[in-house]
Amino acid sequence: MIKSPLDLDAVQAFVQVAELSSFTRAAEAMQTTQSAVSLKLKRLEERLECKLIERTPRYVRLSPQGQTFLEHARELLRVHEKACASFFGDRQRMAIGISDHVAGSELPALIGSLNRRDPNLLVEVRIETTTTLLRRYDRRELDTVIVRMDTGRDDGVVLTDEKFGWYAAHNWQVRSGEPVPLAVMPPPCGVRHIATNLLDETSVPWTEVFVGGGVAAVSAAVMAGLGVAALARRMLPLGVVEVSEKLGLPELPRFPIIVHSRIREERQQQALNALTATFKSALRV
């Protein structure tokens, strides 16, 4: 029997570690240190008299007892947030923009992390091009944007960077002597600009065969066998292959992911911390 109430900060630390599979990311989400998270978890395990997290140098995962406790822990935090929300007055809103070149299959997990962190925070998410999102941000229509590198400004904070490559469908065949057929996004896409400039600098002939209004459209064109695209591997489904060596294409750089934010309110900042930590965990960086 538990002789005293559970420490909610320790419960929050456990949930963060469980969802992010990382003590480091959990510490970032909670704006604390990894050692502090470890100490909170240790005290929670001592209070519950069981091991919740199995941790080795190679992995962090839930123990059987941790799997059982996780949903109870989430429910405890939800009830706590609901109780606190009754004193907050009007429901707060946070408008976030995520670049089409950034939002991949991790998006549901990102949104889920925000809702679990604060169910009473109304989150509006827009998925658009980097250029469009930065314009909306500058017009104060968005509180935060997470975008690819923009060469025209330096006011953001680098969240991480990601390797890009040249990808095509596994059964796509290059035609000897013809320019490399590219599936691209329209200008002023920064990835397009850098990728095509690299081709020009290395004297690789290329031609547009498809222009898509978003990464999903470009990915579909690649899967349909129309040609090659410069994308991050995680943005493409199974069945694609890297063709840089096969076609003699120049190596693409790592493209930074930048966060621009004017958030100062504590609840919103905590939600943003959870969002960025979840994103970095999804990319395993």
C-alpha atoms as one frame of an Amber mdcrd trajectory, in Angstrom:
protein
   0.000   0.000   0.000   1.229   3.498  -0.876   1.615   5.431   2.367   1.754
   8.942   0.878   0.532  10.688  -2.297   2.538  10.338  -5.472   4.775  13.217
  -6.520   3.147  14.624  -9.680   6.488  15.913 -10.974   7.847  12.382 -10.705
   4.798  10.985 -12.479   5.287  13.589 -15.229   8.943  12.588 -15.544   7.959
   8.932 -15.892   5.412   9.710 -18.630   7.913  11.838 -20.532  10.599   9.136
 -20.408   8.059   6.515 -21.470   6.791   8.556 -24.429  10.172   9.820 -25.608
  12.192   6.666 -24.844  14.958   8.955 -23.648  16.017  10.549 -20.358  17.749
  13.300 -22.326  14.622  14.242 -24.302  12.477  14.019 -21.182  14.810  16.472
 -19.464  14.557  18.848 -22.430  10.759  18.633 -22.399  10.665  19.395 -18.678
  13.392  22.061 -18.870  15.515  20.300 -16.291  18.570  18.061 -16.170  18.870
  14.380 -16.993  20.068  13.655 -13.454  16.983  15.384 -12.039  14.713  13.224
 -14.195  16.581  10.092 -13.099  16.201  11.083  -9.447  12.462  11.731  -9.829
  11.979   8.371 -11.494  14.037   6.594  -8.831  11.893   8.102  -6.073   8.702
   7.142  -7.907   9.916   3.566  -8.300  10.803   3.455  -4.621   7.349   4.753
  -3.731   5.662   2.161  -5.939   8.139  -0.523  -4.934   8.699  -1.703  -8.501
  10.866  -1.037 -11.542   9.079   1.137 -14.115  11.816   1.746 -16.693  14.431
  -0.676 -17.996  17.516   1.269 -19.034  20.736   0.189 -20.731  23.320   2.146
 -22.760  21.437   1.056 -25.914  17.762   1.453 -25.034  15.148   2.842 -22.661
  11.893   0.919 -22.406   9.016   0.228 -20.072   9.082  -2.715 -17.721   5.885
  -4.821 -17.492   4.954  -2.842 -14.367   5.717   0.397 -16.224   3.408  -0.579
 -19.067   0.633  -1.209 -16.562   1.225   2.062 -14.737   1.554   4.296 -17.837
  -2.144   4.811 -18.588  -2.894   5.355 -14.898  -0.125   7.951 -14.801  -1.523
   9.719 -17.862  -4.994   9.747 -16.342  -3.638  11.153 -13.085  -1.970  13.997
 -14.975  -5.127  14.640 -17.045  -7.249  14.938 -13.903  -4.675  17.244 -12.348
  -4.590  19.488 -15.440  -8.396  19.579 -15.565  -8.562  20.621 -11.931  -5.987
  23.367 -12.463  -7.683  24.562 -15.658 -10.755  25.664 -13.722  -8.636  28.485
 -12.289  -7.056  29.586 -15.558 -10.064  31.444 -16.921 -10.374  31.512 -20.705
  -8.909  28.595 -22.594  -5.488  29.507 -23.982  -4.668  29.096 -27.662  -1.333
  28.430 -29.355  -0.917  28.626 -33.130   1.953  26.528 -34.512   3.164  26.257
 -38.092   5.163  23.245 -39.260   6.902  23.231 -42.624   5.758  20.685 -45.169
   9.407  19.603 -45.419   9.458  18.935 -41.653   6.086  17.380 -40.828   6.402
  13.676 -41.527   4.795  10.567 -40.101   5.700  11.818 -36.617   2.982  14.498
 -36.743   0.320  12.473 -34.864   2.823  11.809 -32.069   3.708  15.510 -31.947
   0.079  16.574 -31.669  -0.602  13.828 -29.149   2.255  15.004 -26.964   0.791
  18.504 -26.881  -2.661  17.276 -25.911  -1.349  14.982 -23.199   0.869  17.740
 -21.850  -2.034  20.188 -21.508  -5.489  19.026 -22.708  -6.923  22.459 -21.965
  -4.549  24.270 -24.292  -6.177  24.838 -27.669  -3.522  24.105 -30.285  -3.903
  25.194 -33.903  -1.461  23.541 -36.323  -0.839  24.685 -39.893   1.201  22.703
 -42.433   2.516  24.972 -45.204   5.732  25.924 -46.964   8.565  27.539 -45.016
   8.135  30.829 -46.877   4.398  31.005 -46.182   4.821  30.096 -42.523   7.522
  32.717 -41.940   5.291  35.370 -43.507   2.433  34.332 -41.219   4.805  34.377
 -38.269   6.042  37.876 -39.110   2.392  39.024 -39.361   1.910  37.545 -35.870
  -0.646  35.046 -37.135   1.431  32.202 -35.660   3.090  31.980 -32.253   5.709
  29.434 -33.302   6.948  27.942 -36.564   9.172  24.919 -37.112  10.711  25.175
 -40.562  13.624  24.241 -42.764  16.573  26.580 -43.106  15.729  29.944 -44.618
  18.770  31.674 -46.085  17.223  35.123 -45.742  17.155  35.319 -41.947  18.999
  34.244 -38.821  16.551  34.908 -35.981  15.572  31.297 -35.264  17.075  28.577
 -33.075  18.407  25.368 -34.619  16.432  22.406 -33.302  18.440  19.781 -35.179
  19.500  18.974 -38.725  18.649  16.118 -41.053  20.409  14.354 -43.904  18.846
  14.596 -47.343  19.417  12.309 -50.297  18.366  11.669 -53.873  15.564   9.079
 -53.951  13.672   7.155 -56.616  11.284   4.195 -56.718  13.076   0.855 -56.418
  12.013  -0.187 -59.941  12.781   3.149 -61.603  15.292   2.959 -64.437  17.473
   5.824 -65.613  17.574   6.425 -69.357  21.115   6.732 -70.632  22.050  10.131
 -72.027  18.953  11.940 -70.754  18.859  14.667 -68.057  18.004  13.558 -64.561
  14.202  13.849 -64.220  13.355  15.716 -61.036  10.193  15.820 -58.957  10.362
  19.094 -57.050   8.384  21.678 -55.156   7.912  25.095 -56.784  10.115  28.109
 -55.983  10.988  29.557 -53.530  11.510  26.136 -51.895  14.949  26.234 -50.220
  15.617  22.522 -50.698  14.857  22.830 -54.407  17.158  25.849 -54.691  20.143
  24.152 -53.036  19.614  20.798 -54.775  19.358  22.236 -58.289  22.300  24.584
 -57.676  24.424  21.590 -56.682  23.451  19.818 -59.895  24.400  22.874 -61.926
  27.715  23.297 -60.079  28.657  19.682 -60.768  27.489  19.876 -64.405  24.752
  17.272 -63.981  21.984  17.939 -66.536  18.472  17.853 -65.088  14.907  18.626
 -66.053  11.645  19.045 -64.176   9.149  16.281 -64.785   6.822  17.029 -61.873
   6.165  20.063 -59.674   4.149  19.302 -56.554   2.494  21.655 -54.122   3.803
  19.718 -51.140   6.105  16.934 -50.012   3.264  14.415 -50.159   2.729  15.183
 -53.841   6.444  14.977 -54.618   6.683  11.663 -52.742   3.743  10.320 -54.724
   5.491  11.268 -57.973   8.628   9.409 -56.849   6.622   6.317 -55.946   4.862
   6.505 -59.316   8.253   6.226 -61.011   8.322   9.711 -62.537  11.842  10.481
 -61.430  14.135  11.538 -58.597  13.558  13.847 -55.636  15.777  15.456 -53.003
  14.110  14.592 -49.703  14.747  13.315 -46.202  14.380   9.537 -46.088  11.709
   9.642 -43.395   9.444  11.685 -45.683   9.167   8.794 -48.140   7.343   5.468
 -47.800   8.916   2.040 -48.135   9.967   1.087 -51.626  12.361   3.929 -52.396
  16.109   3.742 -52.876  18.962   6.231 -52.694  20.335   6.792 -56.208  23.166
   9.292 -55.655  25.961   6.834 -56.444  24.086   5.160 -59.285  23.466   8.469
 -61.080  26.640  10.279 -60.007  24.671  12.969 -58.176  26.307  15.431 -55.752
  26.002  14.787 -52.028  23.267  16.828 -50.406  23.963  18.655 -47.137  22.259
  18.257 -43.808  19.404  20.736 -43.715  18.777  22.497 -40.382  15.357  22.526
 -38.766  14.734  25.932 -37.225  12.308  27.014 -34.502  11.024  30.595 -34.498
   8.950  31.446 -31.437   7.647  34.482 -29.604   6.025  32.424 -26.845   6.659
  33.746 -23.356   3.695  32.406 -21.367   4.730  29.474 -19.163   2.003  26.990
 -20.122   2.609  27.504 -23.820   6.383  27.312 -23.383   6.031  23.993 -21.554
   3.885  22.670 -24.387   6.448  23.835 -26.953   9.259  22.166 -24.983   7.323
  18.904 -25.041   6.699  19.282 -28.781  10.344  19.872 -29.713  11.559  17.077
 -27.435   9.088  14.659 -29.043  10.230  15.735 -32.489  13.913  15.227 -31.691
  13.141  11.859 -30.159  11.277  10.816 -33.315  14.352  11.708 -35.380  16.635
   9.912 -32.896  18.923  12.922 -32.504
